[in-house]
CSV table of C-alpha atoms in Angstrom, one decimal:
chain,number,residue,atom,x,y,z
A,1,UNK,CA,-35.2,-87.4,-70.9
A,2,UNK,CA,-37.2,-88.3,-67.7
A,3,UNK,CA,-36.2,-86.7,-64.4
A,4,UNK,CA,-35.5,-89.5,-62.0
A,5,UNK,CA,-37.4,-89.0,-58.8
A,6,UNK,CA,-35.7,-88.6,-55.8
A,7,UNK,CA,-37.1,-89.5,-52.4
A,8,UNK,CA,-35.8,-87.3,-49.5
A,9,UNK,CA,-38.5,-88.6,-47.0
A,10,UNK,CA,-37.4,-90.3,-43.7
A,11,UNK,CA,-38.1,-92.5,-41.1
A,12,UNK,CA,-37.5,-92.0,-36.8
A,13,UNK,CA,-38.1,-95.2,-36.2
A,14,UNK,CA,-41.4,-96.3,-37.3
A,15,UNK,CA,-42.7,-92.2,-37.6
A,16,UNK,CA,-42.8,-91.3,-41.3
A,17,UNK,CA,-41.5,-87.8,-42.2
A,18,UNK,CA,-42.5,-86.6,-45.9
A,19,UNK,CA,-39.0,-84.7,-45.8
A,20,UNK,CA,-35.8,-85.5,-43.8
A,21,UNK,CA,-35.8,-82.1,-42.8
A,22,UNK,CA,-37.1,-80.4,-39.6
A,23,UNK,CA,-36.4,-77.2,-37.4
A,24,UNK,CA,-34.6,-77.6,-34.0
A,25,UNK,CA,-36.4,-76.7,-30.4
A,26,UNK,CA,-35.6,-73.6,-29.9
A,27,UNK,CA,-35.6,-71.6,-33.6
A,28,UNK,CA,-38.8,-69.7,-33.9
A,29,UNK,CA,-41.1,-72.3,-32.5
A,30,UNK,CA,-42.5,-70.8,-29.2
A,31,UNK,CA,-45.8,-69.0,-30.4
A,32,UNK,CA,-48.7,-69.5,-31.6
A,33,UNK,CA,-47.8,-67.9,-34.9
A,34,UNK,CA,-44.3,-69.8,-35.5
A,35,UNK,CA,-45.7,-72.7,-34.7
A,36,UNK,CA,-48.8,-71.9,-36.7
A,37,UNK,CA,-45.9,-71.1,-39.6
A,38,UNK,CA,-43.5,-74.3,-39.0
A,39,UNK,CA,-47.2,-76.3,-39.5
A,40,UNK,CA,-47.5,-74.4,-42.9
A,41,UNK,CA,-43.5,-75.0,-44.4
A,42,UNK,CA,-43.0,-77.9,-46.4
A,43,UNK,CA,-40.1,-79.3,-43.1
A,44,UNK,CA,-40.8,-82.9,-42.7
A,45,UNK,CA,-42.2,-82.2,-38.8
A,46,UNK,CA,-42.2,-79.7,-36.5
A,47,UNK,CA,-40.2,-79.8,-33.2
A,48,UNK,CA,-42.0,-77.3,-30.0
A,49,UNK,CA,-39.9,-75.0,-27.9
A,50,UNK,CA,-38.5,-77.4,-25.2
A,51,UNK,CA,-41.1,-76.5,-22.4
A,52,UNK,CA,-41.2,-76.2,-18.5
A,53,UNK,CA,-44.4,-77.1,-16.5
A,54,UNK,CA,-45.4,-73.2,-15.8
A,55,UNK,CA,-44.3,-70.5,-18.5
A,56,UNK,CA,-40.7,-69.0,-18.8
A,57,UNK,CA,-39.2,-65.6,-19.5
A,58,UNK,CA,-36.2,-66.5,-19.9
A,59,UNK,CA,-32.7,-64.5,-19.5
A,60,UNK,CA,-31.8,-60.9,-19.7
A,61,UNK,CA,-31.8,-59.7,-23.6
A,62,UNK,CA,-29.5,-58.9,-25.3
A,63,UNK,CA,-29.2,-63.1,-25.2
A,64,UNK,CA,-28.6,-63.9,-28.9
A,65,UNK,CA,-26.1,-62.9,-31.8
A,66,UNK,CA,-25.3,-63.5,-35.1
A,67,UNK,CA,-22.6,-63.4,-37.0
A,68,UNK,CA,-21.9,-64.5,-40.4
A,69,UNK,CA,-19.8,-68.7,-39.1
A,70,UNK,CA,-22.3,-68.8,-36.1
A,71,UNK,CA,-24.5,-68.3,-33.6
A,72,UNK,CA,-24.3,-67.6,-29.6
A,73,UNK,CA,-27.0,-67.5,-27.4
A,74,UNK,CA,-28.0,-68.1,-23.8
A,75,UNK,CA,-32.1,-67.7,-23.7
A,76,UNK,CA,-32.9,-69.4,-20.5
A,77,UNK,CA,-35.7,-71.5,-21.8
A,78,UNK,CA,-38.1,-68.7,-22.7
A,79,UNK,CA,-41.6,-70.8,-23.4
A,80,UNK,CA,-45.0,-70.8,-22.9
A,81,UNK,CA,-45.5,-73.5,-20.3
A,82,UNK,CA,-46.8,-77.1,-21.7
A,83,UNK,CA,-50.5,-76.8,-21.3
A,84,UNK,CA,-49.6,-73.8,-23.9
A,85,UNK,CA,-48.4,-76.3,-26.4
A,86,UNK,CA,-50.9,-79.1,-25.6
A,87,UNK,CA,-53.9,-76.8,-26.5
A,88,UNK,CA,-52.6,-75.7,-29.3
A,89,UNK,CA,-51.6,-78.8,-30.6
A,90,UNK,CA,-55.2,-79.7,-29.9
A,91,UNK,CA,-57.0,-77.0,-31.8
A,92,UNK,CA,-54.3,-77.2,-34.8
A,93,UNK,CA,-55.7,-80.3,-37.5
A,94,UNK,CA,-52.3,-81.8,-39.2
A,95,UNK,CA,-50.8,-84.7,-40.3
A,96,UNK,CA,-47.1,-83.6,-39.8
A,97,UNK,CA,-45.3,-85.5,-36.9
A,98,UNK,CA,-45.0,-83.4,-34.6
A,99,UNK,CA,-42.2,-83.9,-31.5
A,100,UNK,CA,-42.8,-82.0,-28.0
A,101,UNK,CA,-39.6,-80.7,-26.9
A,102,UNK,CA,-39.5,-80.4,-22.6
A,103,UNK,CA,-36.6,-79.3,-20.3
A,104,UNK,CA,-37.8,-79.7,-16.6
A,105,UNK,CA,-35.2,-77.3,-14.0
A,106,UNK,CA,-35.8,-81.2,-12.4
A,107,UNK,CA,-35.7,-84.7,-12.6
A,108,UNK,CA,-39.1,-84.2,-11.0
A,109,UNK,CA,-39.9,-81.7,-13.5
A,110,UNK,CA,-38.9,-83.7,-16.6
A,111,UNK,CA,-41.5,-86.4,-14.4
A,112,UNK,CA,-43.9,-84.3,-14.4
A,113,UNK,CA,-44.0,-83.0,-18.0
A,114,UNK,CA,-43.6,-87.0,-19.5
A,115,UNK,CA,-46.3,-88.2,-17.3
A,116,UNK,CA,-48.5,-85.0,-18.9
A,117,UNK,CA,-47.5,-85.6,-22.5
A,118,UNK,CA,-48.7,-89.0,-22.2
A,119,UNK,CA,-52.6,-88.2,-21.9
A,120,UNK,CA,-52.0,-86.1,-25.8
A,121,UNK,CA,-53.0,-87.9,-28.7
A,122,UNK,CA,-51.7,-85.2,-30.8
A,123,UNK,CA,-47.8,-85.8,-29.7
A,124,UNK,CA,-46.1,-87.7,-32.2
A,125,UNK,CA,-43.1,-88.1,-29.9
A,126,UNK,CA,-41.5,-86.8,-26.9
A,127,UNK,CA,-38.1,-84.5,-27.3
A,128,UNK,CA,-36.1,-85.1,-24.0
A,129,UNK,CA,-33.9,-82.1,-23.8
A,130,UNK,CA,-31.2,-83.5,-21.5
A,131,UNK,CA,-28.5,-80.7,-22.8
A,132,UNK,CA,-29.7,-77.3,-22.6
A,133,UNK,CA,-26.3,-75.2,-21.7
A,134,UNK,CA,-27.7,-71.9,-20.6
A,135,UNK,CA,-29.3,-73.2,-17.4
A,136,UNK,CA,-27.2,-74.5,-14.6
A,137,UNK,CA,-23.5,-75.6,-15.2
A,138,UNK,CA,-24.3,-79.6,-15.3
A,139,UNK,CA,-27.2,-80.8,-17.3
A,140,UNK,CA,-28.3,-84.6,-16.9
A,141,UNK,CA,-26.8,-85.2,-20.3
A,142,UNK,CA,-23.2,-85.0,-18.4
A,143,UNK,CA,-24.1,-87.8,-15.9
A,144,UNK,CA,-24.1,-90.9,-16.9
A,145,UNK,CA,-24.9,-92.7,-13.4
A,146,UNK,CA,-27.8,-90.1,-13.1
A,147,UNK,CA,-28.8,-90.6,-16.6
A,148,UNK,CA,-29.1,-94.4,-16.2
A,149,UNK,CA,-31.3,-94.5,-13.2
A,150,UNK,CA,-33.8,-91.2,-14.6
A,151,UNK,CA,-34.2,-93.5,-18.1
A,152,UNK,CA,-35.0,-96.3,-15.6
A,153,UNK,CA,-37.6,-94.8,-13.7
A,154,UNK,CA,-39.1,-93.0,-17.2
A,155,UNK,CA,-40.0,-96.5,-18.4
A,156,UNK,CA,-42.0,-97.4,-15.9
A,157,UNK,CA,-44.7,-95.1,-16.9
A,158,UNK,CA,-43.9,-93.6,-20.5
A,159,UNK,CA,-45.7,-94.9,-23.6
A,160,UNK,CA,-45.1,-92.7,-25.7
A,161,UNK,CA,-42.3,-92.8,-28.2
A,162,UNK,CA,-39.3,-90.8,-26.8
A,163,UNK,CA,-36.0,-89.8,-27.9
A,164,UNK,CA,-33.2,-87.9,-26.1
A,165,UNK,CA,-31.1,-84.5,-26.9
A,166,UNK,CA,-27.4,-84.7,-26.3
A,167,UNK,CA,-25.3,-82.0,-25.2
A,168,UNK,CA,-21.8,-82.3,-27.8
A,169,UNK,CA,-19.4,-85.2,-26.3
A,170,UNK,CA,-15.6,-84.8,-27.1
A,171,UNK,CA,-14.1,-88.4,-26.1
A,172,UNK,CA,-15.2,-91.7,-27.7
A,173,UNK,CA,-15.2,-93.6,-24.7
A,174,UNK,CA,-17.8,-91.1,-23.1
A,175,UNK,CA,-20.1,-91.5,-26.1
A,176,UNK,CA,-19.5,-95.3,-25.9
A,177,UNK,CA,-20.5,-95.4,-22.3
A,178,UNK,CA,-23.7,-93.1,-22.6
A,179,UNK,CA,-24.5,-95.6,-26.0
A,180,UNK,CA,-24.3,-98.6,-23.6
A,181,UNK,CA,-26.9,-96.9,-21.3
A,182,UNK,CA,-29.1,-95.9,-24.4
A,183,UNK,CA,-29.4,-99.3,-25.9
A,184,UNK,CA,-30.6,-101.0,-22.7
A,185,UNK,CA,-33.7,-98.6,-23.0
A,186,UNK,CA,-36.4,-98.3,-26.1
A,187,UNK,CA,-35.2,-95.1,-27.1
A,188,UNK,CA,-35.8,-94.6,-30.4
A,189,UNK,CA,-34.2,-91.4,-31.8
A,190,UNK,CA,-31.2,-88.8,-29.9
A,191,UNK,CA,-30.9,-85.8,-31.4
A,192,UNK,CA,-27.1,-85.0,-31.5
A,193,UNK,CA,-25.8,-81.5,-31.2
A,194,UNK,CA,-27.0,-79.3,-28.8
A,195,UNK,CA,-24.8,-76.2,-29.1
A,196,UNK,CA,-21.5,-76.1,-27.6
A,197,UNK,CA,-21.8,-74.8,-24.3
A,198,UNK,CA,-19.4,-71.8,-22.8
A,199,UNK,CA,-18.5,-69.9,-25.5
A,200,UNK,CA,-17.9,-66.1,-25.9
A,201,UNK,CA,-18.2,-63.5,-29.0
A,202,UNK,CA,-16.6,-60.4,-28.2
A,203,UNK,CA,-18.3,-57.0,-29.6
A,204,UNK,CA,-14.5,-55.2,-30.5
A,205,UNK,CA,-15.9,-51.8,-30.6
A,206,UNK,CA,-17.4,-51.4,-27.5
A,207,UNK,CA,-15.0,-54.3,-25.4
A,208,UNK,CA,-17.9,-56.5,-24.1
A,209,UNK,CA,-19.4,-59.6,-24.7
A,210,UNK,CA,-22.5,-59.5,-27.4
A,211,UNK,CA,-24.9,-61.0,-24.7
A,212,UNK,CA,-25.5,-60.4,-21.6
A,213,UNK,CA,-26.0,-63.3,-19.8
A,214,UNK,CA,-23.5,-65.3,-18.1
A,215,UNK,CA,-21.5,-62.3,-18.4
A,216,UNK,CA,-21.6,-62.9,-22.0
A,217,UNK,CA,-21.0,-66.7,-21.7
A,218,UNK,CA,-23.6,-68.7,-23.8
A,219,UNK,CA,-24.1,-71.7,-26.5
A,220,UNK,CA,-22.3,-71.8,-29.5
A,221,UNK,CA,-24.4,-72.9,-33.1
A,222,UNK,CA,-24.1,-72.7,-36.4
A,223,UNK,CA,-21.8,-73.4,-39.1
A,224,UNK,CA,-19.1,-73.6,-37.3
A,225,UNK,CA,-20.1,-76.4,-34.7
A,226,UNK,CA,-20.6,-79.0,-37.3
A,227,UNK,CA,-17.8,-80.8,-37.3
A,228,UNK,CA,-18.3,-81.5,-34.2
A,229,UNK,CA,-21.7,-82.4,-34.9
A,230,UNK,CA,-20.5,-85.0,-38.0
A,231,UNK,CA,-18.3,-86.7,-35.1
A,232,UNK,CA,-21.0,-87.1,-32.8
A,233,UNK,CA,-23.6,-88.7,-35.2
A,234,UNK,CA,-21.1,-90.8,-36.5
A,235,UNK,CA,-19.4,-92.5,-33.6
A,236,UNK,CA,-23.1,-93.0,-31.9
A,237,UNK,CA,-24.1,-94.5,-35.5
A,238,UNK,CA,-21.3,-96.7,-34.7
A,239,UNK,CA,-22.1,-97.7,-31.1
A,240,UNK,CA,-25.9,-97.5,-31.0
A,241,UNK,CA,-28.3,-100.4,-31.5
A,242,UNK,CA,-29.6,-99.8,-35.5
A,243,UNK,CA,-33.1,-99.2,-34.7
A,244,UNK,CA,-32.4,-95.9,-32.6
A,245,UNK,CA,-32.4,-93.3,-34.9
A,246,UNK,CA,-30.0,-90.6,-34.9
A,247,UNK,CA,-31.7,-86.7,-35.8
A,248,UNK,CA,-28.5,-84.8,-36.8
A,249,UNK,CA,-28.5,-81.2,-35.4
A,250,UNK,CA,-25.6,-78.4,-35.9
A,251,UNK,CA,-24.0,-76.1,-38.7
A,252,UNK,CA,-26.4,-76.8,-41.5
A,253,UNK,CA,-26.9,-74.4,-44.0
A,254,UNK,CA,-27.1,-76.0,-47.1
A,255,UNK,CA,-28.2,-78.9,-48.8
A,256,UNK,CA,-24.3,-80.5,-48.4
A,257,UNK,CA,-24.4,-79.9,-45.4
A,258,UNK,CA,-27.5,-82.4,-44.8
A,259,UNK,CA,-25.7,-85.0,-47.3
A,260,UNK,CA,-22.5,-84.9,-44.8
A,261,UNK,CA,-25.2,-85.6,-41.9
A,262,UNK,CA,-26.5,-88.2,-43.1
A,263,UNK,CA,-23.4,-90.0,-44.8
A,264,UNK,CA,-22.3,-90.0,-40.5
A,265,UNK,CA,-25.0,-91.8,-40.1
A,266,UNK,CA,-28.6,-89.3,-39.7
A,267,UNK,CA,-31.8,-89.9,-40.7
A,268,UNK,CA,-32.9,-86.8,-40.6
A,269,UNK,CA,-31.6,-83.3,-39.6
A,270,UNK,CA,-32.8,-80.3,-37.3
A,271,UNK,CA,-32.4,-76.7,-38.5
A,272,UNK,CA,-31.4,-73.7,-36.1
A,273,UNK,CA,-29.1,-70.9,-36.7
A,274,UNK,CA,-30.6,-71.1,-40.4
A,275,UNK,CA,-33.7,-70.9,-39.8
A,276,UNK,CA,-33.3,-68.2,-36.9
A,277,UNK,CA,-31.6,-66.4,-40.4
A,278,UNK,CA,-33.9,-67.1,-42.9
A,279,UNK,CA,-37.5,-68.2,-41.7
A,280,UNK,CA,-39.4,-71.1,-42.6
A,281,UNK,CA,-38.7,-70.8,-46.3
A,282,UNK,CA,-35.5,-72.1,-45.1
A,283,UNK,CA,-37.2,-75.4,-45.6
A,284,UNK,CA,-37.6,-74.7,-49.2
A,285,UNK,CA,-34.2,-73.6,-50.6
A,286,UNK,CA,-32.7,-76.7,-48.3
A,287,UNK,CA,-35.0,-79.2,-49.7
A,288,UNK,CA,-33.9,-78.3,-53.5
A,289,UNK,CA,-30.4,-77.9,-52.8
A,290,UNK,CA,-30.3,-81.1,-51.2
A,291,UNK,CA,-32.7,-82.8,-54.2
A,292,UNK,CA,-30.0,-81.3,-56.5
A,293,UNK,CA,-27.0,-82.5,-55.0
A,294,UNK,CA,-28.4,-86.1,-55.1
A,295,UNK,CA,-28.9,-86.0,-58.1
A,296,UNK,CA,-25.7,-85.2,-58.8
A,297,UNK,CA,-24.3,-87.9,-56.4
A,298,UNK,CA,-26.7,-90.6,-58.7
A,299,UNK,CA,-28.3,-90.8,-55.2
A,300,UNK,CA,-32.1,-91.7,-55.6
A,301,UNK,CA,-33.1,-91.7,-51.3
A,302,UNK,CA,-31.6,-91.1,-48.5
A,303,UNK,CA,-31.3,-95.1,-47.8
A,304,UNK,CA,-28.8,-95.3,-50.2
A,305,UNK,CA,-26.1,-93.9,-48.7
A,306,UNK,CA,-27.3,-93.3,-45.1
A,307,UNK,CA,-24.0,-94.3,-42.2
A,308,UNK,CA,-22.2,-95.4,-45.4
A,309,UNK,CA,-18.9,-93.1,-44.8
A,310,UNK,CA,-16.0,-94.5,-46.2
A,311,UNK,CA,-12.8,-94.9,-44.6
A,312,UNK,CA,-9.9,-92.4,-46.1
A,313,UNK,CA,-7.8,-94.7,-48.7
């Protein structure tokens, strides 16, 4: 009996992706040696640490935990500063897309950085992290007036392809209204989770917080965000135009778990908790498990079931 094929590869838009599956901004992709590793796995591209325009520290460690639902962190941007990841996207010979992730502390910042990103022919696409949680207590991704007249403004200079990261949204109409924004641009990918922001883990046996940061305040991830993550890639699947793509992001750690992405209505999905577990061979187990389940579904690609949830009957 022949083995049918099955065809997990993807598309952002018009960028081709050998495998649906990529790491998020922010898992083990701010050196030179985890980038150097994320080039080497068999994910589908590699996303950079989201950058600033001069390098980052970051916040006070302890500033990340694990436990065995989740994740909760509050880094603070650590990175290496742009012209870090420009050179060594430069001296680095590949053919995987590869998406640069920035965060500018500014409007003017995030200016700055797009305006730089544009002169690199070795940027597939641009990552516009408009949802980090751990830096100041509103991120542009909560401001839809602001958002509407930055977008505006970005467009009048930006030529290269350019998606969008959302912080998590928790009423329809807001997702709606940001969708209505979205399609008047050429976006063409968001990537929809960023972890939840304001959570706490409390550390029993001594009575504290496990980070120290925000007094132990920080970003929740993880398995158990995703179902907040399915309702978010499904109701902007429902409102966005069809030819911005959706990169689903939160709670996956197996290959289900990317099926249930994109049955909301993914193209592709971004690993982080996982792969902060793991490593890179994350990429491995997750592209068998989710070749196996497939098959078992009588699924031959991605396209056949992609945004095709079914209404409970």
């Amino acid at each position: 009996m022949i083995m049918k094929k099955i065809d997990i590869s993807a598309h952002i838009n018009e960028i081709q992706l050998s495998s649906c599956i990529m790491n998020a901004s922010g898992a083990l992709c701010t050196t030179d040696q985890e980038l150097s590793d994320l080039l080497d796995s068999s994910s589908g591209a590699i996303v950079t640490k989201s950058c600033t325009s001069r390098p980052r520290k970051g916040n006070i460690k302890p500033r990340y935990f694990e436990w065995n639902m989740g994740s909760i962190n509050s880094m603070g941007l650590p990175n290496l500063g742009i012209d870090f990841y420009l050179n060594f996207l430069e001296e680095k010979k590949t053919k995987k897309p590869v998406f640069l992730s920035i965060s500018g502390l500014s409007i003017e910042e995030n200016f700055f950085l797009i305006r730089k990103a544009n002169y690199s022919s070795k940027i597939t696409a641009i990552e516009l992290n408009l949802s980090c949680p751990n830096l100041q207590e509103e991120v542009l991704g909560d401001d839809l007036h602001k958002i509407y007249g930055f977008l505006e403004n970005v467009f009048k200079f930006n030529e290269k392809p350019l998606g969008i990261k959302l912080p998590p949204y928790f009423k329809e109409g807001y997702i709606k209204n940001m969708s209505l924004i979205l399609n008047q641009f050429p976006i063409i990918f968001i990537t929809c989770i960023n972890s939840l922001p304001n959570g706490i883990f409390v550390d029993t046996s001594n009575e504290t917080a496990v980070i120290q940061p925000k007094n132990g305040f920080g970003g929740i991830g993880g398995s158990i965000i995703k179902p907040f993550a399915l309702a978010n890639i499904r109701k902007f699947y429902t409102y966005l135009r069809k030819d911005i793509s959706i990169i689903g992001c939160g709670g996956i750690s197996s290959g289900k778990d990317i099926f249930e992405h994109i049955l909301c209505g993914a193209s592709a999905v971004q690993i982080g908790t996982q792969l902060m577990k793991e490593g890179v061979t994350v990429f491995d187990r997750l592209k068998k498990e989710f070749t196996l389940f497939l098959r078992k579904k009588n699924y031959s690609s991605i396209n056949s079931f992609k945004g095709k949830l079914k209404k409970f009957q």
